[in-house]
Amino acid sequence: MRSIWNGAISFGLVSIPIKLVNATESHSISFRQIHTEDGGRIRYRKVCELEDREVSTAEIGKGYEDADGTIIPITDEDLSHLPLPTAKTIEIVAFVPADRIDPLQMDAAYYLQAGGAPAAKPYTLLREALKRSHKVAIAKYALRGRERLGMLRVVGDAIAMHGLLWPDEVRAPEGLAPDTDVTVRDKELDLADALMDTLGEVDLDDLHDEYREAVEEVVAAKAAGETPPETPSAPSGGKVLDLMAALENSVRAAKESRGEAPPAETGLRSLSRPKEPAGKKSTSATKRAEPAARKSTARTAKTAKSAQSAKKAASATKSTAKKTAAKKTATARKTPAKKTAARKRTA
């Protein structure tokens, strides 16, 4: 790999000669601008405004535009004499825990290569010190005409440096969060946890740029005079009216995509609704049964009361009949005696 910067790491009084190498590379497909009528290339030419002619790269320098539009020429020699210790040095200023670095500050990544045999020992010393401390080094360095902030950490057997944005270059996320009061229920969090568990982890080495591959297929088809493949249209997503249902469907889809058996409906619902004890009716069923039970009880009580009243009436009627019969018998017995007595008094 070709180095893009040569200098040294300043580690206290220890100086480590290093070469800066790009740690990443772009695989994106680039396109040329063309004239659509005849396919001719569209090129940009560098033209001097004063002379109205195209100039070569050797004739081009740097200049700073003042507030009034005046251009102040700045040469590479002017910049090489800047009173900065970081002009050719990566100066370590502190060692901090890795979690102190906000990922928002991360910028370009580089590898630091030891610059020859004399650098092997101090390079290894710094690498092992970083390993044992479980910390990262914060450093300043100058690159491409400006001073920058960097973070040194161990990657394998090498030391990597991540360019960092200065803290004042990171915007605060003000006004971005929802300004309405939203309550997230535990049941919704349970389903979200279930979805996260279902999706699980992924090996980052298995991920690839599908868009680039699709573009390459289009280019290959066009070059061969074939019709480019058509991408199936993605299903349109409607409004999510029921968050719980959307979460349940997401868990089901994630399981099916992994070849797992789709969960039973009751299994998903159990996350959103607590189970009821076995052998007992649900509360809603009980509530529905209560009015019917009360009506049935009322009817039963009414029937029993009517039967009891009828029984009492029958008993009273029977008792009255007995009394009437007894009175008639007594009267019948007394009447002949009175008549006999009357006959005797007449004689």
Tab-separated table of C-alpha atoms in Angstrom:
chain	number	residue	atom	x	y	z
A	1	MET	CA	0.000	0.000	0.000
A	2	ARG	CA	1.276	3.433	-0.921
A	3	SER	CA	1.855	5.880	1.926
A	4	ILE	CA	0.183	9.290	1.746
A	5	TRP	CA	2.143	10.991	4.524
A	6	ASN	CA	5.512	10.463	6.216
A	7	GLY	CA	6.326	11.679	9.706
A	8	ALA	CA	6.663	10.451	13.265
A	9	ILE	CA	4.615	9.686	16.339
A	10	SER	CA	5.603	11.815	19.332
A	11	PHE	CA	5.134	9.650	22.420
A	12	GLY	CA	6.588	11.825	25.204
A	13	LEU	CA	10.303	11.927	24.456
A	14	VAL	CA	9.993	8.842	22.227
A	15	SER	CA	9.812	9.483	18.487
A	16	ILE	CA	8.497	6.716	16.210
A	17	PRO	CA	9.041	7.165	12.457
A	18	ILE	CA	5.869	6.104	10.626
A	19	LYS	CA	4.150	6.151	7.261
A	20	LEU	CA	0.454	6.955	6.933
A	21	VAL	CA	-1.534	4.524	4.754
A	22	ASN	CA	-5.223	4.625	3.860
A	23	ALA	CA	-7.074	1.910	5.775
A	24	THR	CA	-10.170	1.971	3.574
A	25	GLU	CA	-10.956	1.974	-0.124
A	26	SER	CA	-14.053	2.857	-2.101
A	27	HIS	CA	-15.703	0.242	-4.312
A	28	SER	CA	-18.449	2.548	-5.569
A	29	ILE	CA	-19.046	2.656	-9.332
A	30	SER	CA	-18.273	6.017	-10.885
A	31	PHE	CA	-19.895	7.352	-14.042
A	32	ARG	CA	-18.640	9.766	-16.678
A	33	GLN	CA	-20.710	12.645	-17.922
A	34	ILE	CA	-21.535	12.306	-21.604
A	35	HIS	CA	-23.378	14.163	-24.311
A	36	THR	CA	-26.657	12.232	-24.644
A	37	GLU	CA	-26.982	12.938	-28.368
A	38	ASP	CA	-23.691	11.416	-29.525
A	39	GLY	CA	-22.126	9.868	-26.377
A	40	GLY	CA	-19.190	12.274	-26.363
A	41	ARG	CA	-17.350	12.845	-23.073
A	42	ILE	CA	-18.092	16.023	-21.134
A	43	ARG	CA	-14.895	17.439	-19.646
A	44	TYR	CA	-14.182	20.344	-17.363
A	45	ARG	CA	-11.384	22.635	-18.368
A	46	LYS	CA	-9.499	24.911	-15.997
A	47	VAL	CA	-9.578	28.367	-17.489
A	48	CYS	CA	-7.982	31.568	-16.212
A	49	GLU	CA	-10.647	34.255	-15.954
A	50	LEU	CA	-8.226	37.075	-16.746
A	51	GLU	CA	-6.575	35.546	-19.797
A	52	ASP	CA	-9.577	33.446	-20.865
A	53	ARG	CA	-7.415	30.447	-21.688
A	54	GLU	CA	-6.955	26.925	-20.364
A	55	VAL	CA	-4.040	26.486	-17.929
A	56	SER	CA	-2.051	23.388	-16.958
A	57	THR	CA	-1.772	21.893	-13.489
A	58	ALA	CA	1.761	23.250	-13.107
A	59	GLU	CA	0.403	26.774	-13.437
A	60	ILE	CA	-2.209	26.378	-10.706
A	61	GLY	CA	-1.544	27.435	-7.108
A	62	LYS	CA	-3.550	28.248	-3.959
A	63	GLY	CA	-5.057	31.539	-2.895
A	64	TYR	CA	-7.214	32.819	-0.042
A	65	GLU	CA	-10.199	34.987	-0.942
A	66	ASP	CA	-10.587	37.922	1.418
A	67	ALA	CA	-13.943	39.377	2.466
A	68	ASP	CA	-13.729	42.084	-0.230
A	69	GLY	CA	-13.004	39.506	-2.943
A	70	THR	CA	-9.252	40.096	-3.036
A	71	ILE	CA	-7.225	36.920	-3.661
A	72	ILE	CA	-4.143	36.497	-1.457
A	73	PRO	CA	-1.671	33.954	-2.951
A	74	ILE	CA	-0.490	31.228	-0.507
A	75	THR	CA	2.417	28.993	-1.485
A	76	ASP	CA	3.425	25.564	-0.198
A	77	GLU	CA	6.539	27.211	1.255
A	78	ASP	CA	4.344	29.564	3.292
A	79	LEU	CA	2.523	26.605	4.775
A	80	SER	CA	5.689	24.598	5.404
A	81	HIS	CA	6.948	27.261	7.806
A	82	LEU	CA	3.850	27.208	10.032
A	83	PRO	CA	4.862	27.250	13.736
A	84	LEU	CA	3.103	23.956	14.453
A	85	PRO	CA	4.738	20.947	16.114
A	86	THR	CA	2.219	18.721	14.296
A	87	ALA	CA	3.335	19.707	10.787
A	88	LYS	CA	5.223	16.414	10.413
A	89	THR	CA	4.389	14.794	13.724
A	90	ILE	CA	1.456	12.904	15.185
A	91	GLU	CA	1.607	14.337	18.685
A	92	ILE	CA	-0.071	12.199	21.355
A	93	VAL	CA	-1.693	14.491	23.928
A	94	ALA	CA	-3.691	12.051	26.099
A	95	PHE	CA	-4.840	8.465	26.694
A	96	VAL	CA	-8.558	7.920	27.371
A	97	PRO	CA	-11.027	5.004	27.520
A	98	ALA	CA	-12.407	4.131	24.093
A	99	ASP	CA	-16.011	4.768	25.153
A	100	ARG	CA	-15.142	8.433	25.716
A	101	ILE	CA	-15.043	8.926	21.940
A	102	ASP	CA	-18.371	9.785	20.366
A	103	PRO	CA	-18.811	7.801	17.110
A	104	LEU	CA	-20.163	10.998	15.544
A	105	GLN	CA	-16.612	12.337	15.600
A	106	MET	CA	-15.207	9.439	13.565
A	107	ASP	CA	-13.773	10.397	10.189
A	108	ALA	CA	-11.289	8.773	7.797
A	109	ALA	CA	-9.249	5.759	8.960
A	110	TYR	CA	-5.528	5.145	8.421
A	111	TYR	CA	-2.921	2.544	9.286
A	112	LEU	CA	0.365	3.643	10.832
A	113	GLN	CA	3.277	1.688	9.368
A	114	ALA	CA	6.611	1.573	11.149
A	115	GLY	CA	9.174	3.530	9.171
A	116	GLY	CA	12.093	1.094	8.995
A	117	ALA	CA	13.952	-1.099	11.483
A	118	PRO	CA	14.716	1.677	14.035
A	119	ALA	CA	10.981	2.222	14.487
A	120	ALA	CA	10.181	-1.429	15.261
A	121	LYS	CA	10.934	-1.317	19.002
A	122	PRO	CA	9.148	1.953	19.940
A	123	TYR	CA	6.251	1.050	17.603
A	124	THR	CA	5.785	-2.301	19.383
A	125	LEU	CA	6.121	-0.607	22.772
A	126	LEU	CA	3.284	1.829	21.997
A	127	ARG	CA	1.117	-0.963	20.590
A	128	GLU	CA	1.514	-3.185	23.649
A	129	ALA	CA	0.975	-0.254	26.031
A	130	LEU	CA	-2.324	0.531	24.308
A	131	LYS	CA	-3.339	-3.129	24.526
A	132	ARG	CA	-2.606	-3.463	28.209
A	133	SER	CA	-4.228	-0.187	29.214
A	134	HIS	CA	-7.413	-0.823	27.194
A	135	LYS	CA	-7.251	2.822	26.195
A	136	VAL	CA	-6.879	4.828	23.002
A	137	ALA	CA	-4.455	7.658	22.312
A	138	ILE	CA	-5.708	11.118	21.365
A	139	ALA	CA	-3.330	12.947	19.040
A	140	LYS	CA	-2.983	16.050	16.884
A	141	TYR	CA	-1.540	15.984	13.363
A	142	ALA	CA	-1.486	18.142	10.243
A	143	LEU	CA	-2.684	16.799	6.896
A	144	ARG	CA	-3.738	18.478	3.644
A	145	GLY	CA	-3.272	22.003	4.870
A	146	ARG	CA	-4.989	21.820	8.238
A	147	GLU	CA	-4.433	20.532	11.759
A	148	ARG	CA	-6.576	17.582	12.690
A	149	LEU	CA	-7.545	15.466	15.678
A	150	GLY	CA	-6.948	11.721	15.715
A	151	MET	CA	-7.458	8.589	17.771
A	152	LEU	CA	-4.879	5.786	17.815
A	153	ARG	CA	-5.942	2.225	18.614
A	154	VAL	CA	-4.664	-1.302	18.055
A	155	VAL	CA	-6.024	-3.340	15.134
A	156	GLY	CA	-4.472	-6.788	14.991
A	157	ASP	CA	-0.692	-6.264	15.126
A	158	ALA	CA	-0.847	-2.731	13.737
A	159	ILE	CA	-1.732	0.704	15.056
A	160	ALA	CA	-4.640	2.416	13.319
A	161	MET	CA	-5.520	6.077	13.460
A	162	HIS	CA	-9.034	7.442	13.035
A	163	GLY	CA	-9.367	11.045	12.071
A	164	LEU	CA	-11.713	12.822	14.452
A	165	LEU	CA	-13.828	15.882	13.914
A	166	TRP	CA	-13.185	18.682	16.342
A	167	PRO	CA	-15.910	18.825	19.013
A	168	ASP	CA	-17.242	22.125	17.638
A	169	GLU	CA	-17.710	20.482	14.225
A	170	VAL	CA	-20.357	18.096	15.548
A	171	ARG	CA	-23.834	19.570	15.558
A	172	ALA	CA	-26.108	19.166	18.567
A	173	PRO	CA	-29.306	17.191	17.822
A	174	GLU	CA	-31.579	20.001	18.951
A	175	GLY	CA	-35.183	19.988	17.787
A	176	LEU	CA	-34.916	16.553	16.168
A	177	ALA	CA	-36.612	14.401	18.800
A	178	PRO	CA	-40.440	14.225	18.811
A	179	ASP	CA	-41.860	17.174	20.721
A	180	THR	CA	-45.025	15.317	21.708
A	181	ASP	CA	-45.442	13.279	24.856
A	182	VAL	CA	-45.311	9.590	23.958
A	183	THR	CA	-45.790	6.731	26.391
A	184	VAL	CA	-44.228	3.387	25.493
A	185	ARG	CA	-45.890	0.481	27.244
A	186	ASP	CA	-44.018	-2.467	28.678
A	187	LYS	CA	-45.898	-4.804	26.326
A	188	GLU	CA	-44.602	-2.861	23.315
A	189	LEU	CA	-41.061	-3.003	24.701
A	190	ASP	CA	-41.445	-6.759	25.210
A	191	LEU	CA	-42.379	-7.190	21.555
A	192	ALA	CA	-39.511	-4.939	20.468
A	193	ASP	CA	-37.136	-7.080	22.552
A	194	ALA	CA	-38.572	-10.208	20.941
A	195	LEU	CA	-37.974	-8.724	17.489
A	196	MET	CA	-34.387	-7.804	18.394
A	197	ASP	CA	-33.766	-11.320	19.706
A	198	THR	CA	-35.254	-12.832	16.551
A	199	LEU	CA	-33.124	-10.712	14.231
A	200	GLY	CA	-30.131	-11.592	16.401
A	201	GLU	CA	-26.576	-10.791	15.385
A	202	VAL	CA	-24.856	-10.773	12.009
A	203	ASP	CA	-21.348	-11.380	10.780
A	204	LEU	CA	-20.369	-8.066	9.186
A	205	ASP	CA	-18.187	-9.961	6.695
A	206	ASP	CA	-21.388	-11.430	5.232
A	207	LEU	CA	-22.783	-8.011	4.342
A	208	HIS	CA	-22.134	-6.624	0.868
A	209	ASP	CA	-23.154	-3.756	-1.380
A	210	GLU	CA	-26.196	-5.077	-3.251
A	211	TYR	CA	-26.721	-1.758	-5.041
A	212	ARG	CA	-23.235	-1.891	-6.572
A	213	GLU	CA	-23.799	-5.485	-7.689
A	214	ALA	CA	-27.106	-4.510	-9.308
A	215	VAL	CA	-25.427	-1.612	-11.143
A	216	GLU	CA	-22.696	-3.981	-12.382
A	217	GLU	CA	-25.385	-6.311	-13.765
A	218	VAL	CA	-27.001	-3.398	-15.590
A	219	VAL	CA	-23.635	-2.339	-17.072
A	220	ALA	CA	-22.832	-5.916	-18.141
A	221	ALA	CA	-26.257	-6.346	-19.768
A	222	LYS	CA	-25.978	-3.057	-21.653
A	223	ALA	CA	-22.464	-3.933	-22.831
A	224	ALA	CA	-23.725	-7.279	-24.161
A	225	GLY	CA	-26.696	-5.631	-25.891
A	226	GLU	CA	-29.174	-7.305	-23.598
A	227	THR	CA	-32.098	-5.882	-21.687
A	228	PRO	CA	-31.080	-4.856	-18.167
A	229	PRO	CA	-32.719	-6.915	-15.399
A	230	GLU	CA	-35.710	-5.329	-13.745
A	231	THR	CA	-35.817	-4.954	-10.013
A	232	PRO	CA	-39.051	-6.210	-8.444
A	233	SER	CA	-41.039	-3.369	-6.975
A	234	ALA	CA	-40.991	-3.241	-3.223
A	235	PRO	CA	-44.352	-3.617	-1.492
A	236	SER	CA	-45.772	-0.274	-0.544
A	237	GLY	CA	-45.857	0.213	3.176
A	238	GLY	CA	-49.105	1.604	4.486
A	239	LYS	CA	-49.664	3.540	7.627
A	240	VAL	CA	-48.911	1.701	10.840
A	241	LEU	CA	-52.153	2.091	12.709
A	242	ASP	CA	-51.537	-0.662	15.243
A	243	LEU	CA	-47.996	-0.687	16.614
A	244	MET	CA	-48.516	-3.953	18.457
A	245	ALA	CA	-49.732	-5.694	15.293
A	246	ALA	CA	-46.805	-4.284	13.321
A	247	LEU	CA	-44.329	-5.587	15.898
A	248	GLU	CA	-45.978	-9.011	15.940
A	249	ASN	CA	-45.899	-9.202	12.141
A	250	SER	CA	-42.242	-8.154	12.176
A	251	VAL	CA	-41.337	-10.939	14.605
A	252	ARG	CA	-43.232	-13.450	12.457
A	253	ALA	CA	-41.551	-12.268	9.247
A	254	ALA	CA	-38.097	-12.343	10.857
A	255	LYS	CA	-38.600	-15.916	12.043
A	256	GLU	CA	-39.843	-17.017	8.618
A	257	SER	CA	-36.864	-15.371	6.889
A	258	ARG	CA	-34.551	-17.410	9.106
A	259	GLY	CA	-36.387	-20.614	8.245
A	260	GLU	CA	-37.917	-20.955	11.672
A	261	ALA	CA	-41.466	-22.116	12.200
A	262	PRO	CA	-43.825	-19.146	12.411
A	263	PRO	CA	-44.883	-18.594	16.002
A	264	ALA	CA	-48.413	-19.478	17.001
A	265	GLU	CA	-50.828	-16.603	17.307
A	266	THR	CA	-51.193	-17.277	20.988
A	267	GLY	CA	-47.428	-17.188	21.369
A	268	LEU	CA	-47.257	-13.658	19.987
A	269	ARG	CA	-50.333	-12.501	21.790
A	270	SER	CA	-48.912	-13.788	25.035
A	271	LEU	CA	-46.279	-11.068	24.782
A	272	SER	CA	-48.911	-8.380	24.442
A	273	ARG	CA	-51.561	-9.833	26.773
A	274	PRO	CA	-50.860	-11.670	30.064
A	275	LYS	CA	-51.991	-15.289	30.292
A	276	GLU	CA	-55.001	-16.152	32.426
A	277	PRO	CA	-54.862	-18.973	35.001
A	278	ALA	CA	-55.894	-22.395	33.674
A	279	GLY	CA	-59.376	-23.588	34.601
A	280	LYS	CA	-60.714	-20.064	35.010
A	281	LYS	CA	-62.809	-18.143	32.566
A	282	SER	CA	-61.525	-14.868	31.236
A	283	THR	CA	-62.705	-11.710	32.933
A	284	SER	CA	-64.678	-10.652	29.894
A	285	ALA	CA	-66.445	-14.038	29.707
A	286	THR	CA	-67.243	-13.833	33.404
A	287	LYS	CA	-68.662	-10.368	32.952
A	288	ARG	CA	-70.785	-11.569	30.052
A	289	ALA	CA	-72.071	-14.525	32.105
A	290	GLU	CA	-72.949	-12.482	35.204
A	291	PRO	CA	-76.162	-10.851	33.846
A	292	ALA	CA	-77.481	-14.210	32.579
A	293	ALA	CA	-76.651	-15.853	35.892
A	294	ARG	CA	-78.458	-13.106	37.799
A	295	LYS	CA	-81.538	-13.475	35.538
A	296	SER	CA	-81.537	-17.261	35.955
A	297	THR	CA	-81.226	-16.935	39.730
A	298	ALA	CA	-84.073	-14.440	39.803
A	299	ARG	CA	-86.299	-16.756	37.743
A	300	THR	CA	-85.466	-19.713	39.974
A	301	ALA	CA	-86.230	-17.736	43.131
A	302	LYS	CA	-89.495	-16.479	41.670
A	303	THR	CA	-90.555	-19.998	40.682
A	304	ALA	CA	-89.668	-21.352	44.109
A	305	LYS	CA	-91.627	-18.547	45.776
A	306	SER	CA	-94.675	-19.208	43.601
A	307	ALA	CA	-94.503	-22.928	44.356
A	308	GLN	CA	-94.248	-22.239	48.062
A	309	SER	CA	-97.238	-19.882	47.915
A	310	ALA	CA	-99.274	-22.462	46.014
A	311	LYS	CA	-98.359	-25.103	48.561
A	312	LYS	CA	-99.448	-22.840	51.412
A	313	ALA	CA	-102.713	-22.057	49.622
A	314	ALA	CA	-103.404	-25.741	49.025
A	315	SER	CA	-102.675	-26.524	52.671
A	316	ALA	CA	-104.991	-23.736	53.819
A	317	THR	CA	-107.782	-24.933	51.501
A	318	LYS	CA	-107.431	-28.481	52.793
A	319	SER	CA	-107.543	-27.307	56.409
A	320	THR	CA	-110.691	-25.223	55.735
A	321	ALA	CA	-112.384	-28.176	54.055
A	322	LYS	CA	-111.640	-30.366	57.072
A	323	LYS	CA	-113.088	-27.790	59.468
A	324	THR	CA	-116.265	-27.388	57.372
A	325	ALA	CA	-116.809	-31.141	57.220
A	326	ALA	CA	-116.375	-31.448	60.989
A	327	LYS	CA	-118.926	-28.711	61.624
A	328	LYS	CA	-121.478	-30.384	59.342
A	329	THR	CA	-121.044	-33.730	61.137
A	330	ALA	CA	-121.493	-32.145	64.517
A	331	THR	CA	-124.648	-30.353	63.400
A	332	ALA	CA	-126.077	-33.517	61.946
A	333	ARG	CA	-125.492	-35.345	65.185
A	334	LYS	CA	-127.155	-32.702	67.345
A	335	THR	CA	-130.354	-32.204	65.246
A	336	PRO	CA	-132.125	-35.594	65.929
A	337	ALA	CA	-131.740	-35.199	69.684
A	338	LYS	CA	-133.469	-31.807	69.638
A	339	LYS	CA	-136.389	-33.204	67.625
A	340	THR	CA	-136.866	-36.173	69.998
A	341	ALA	CA	-136.859	-33.895	72.966
A	342	ALA	CA	-139.574	-31.753	71.382
A	343	ARG	CA	-141.741	-34.719	70.755
A	344	LYS	CA	-141.494	-35.764	74.379
A	345	ARG	CA	-142.492	-32.350	75.636
A	346	THR	CA	-145.548	-32.298	73.356
A	347	ALA	CA	-146.843	-35.669	74.573
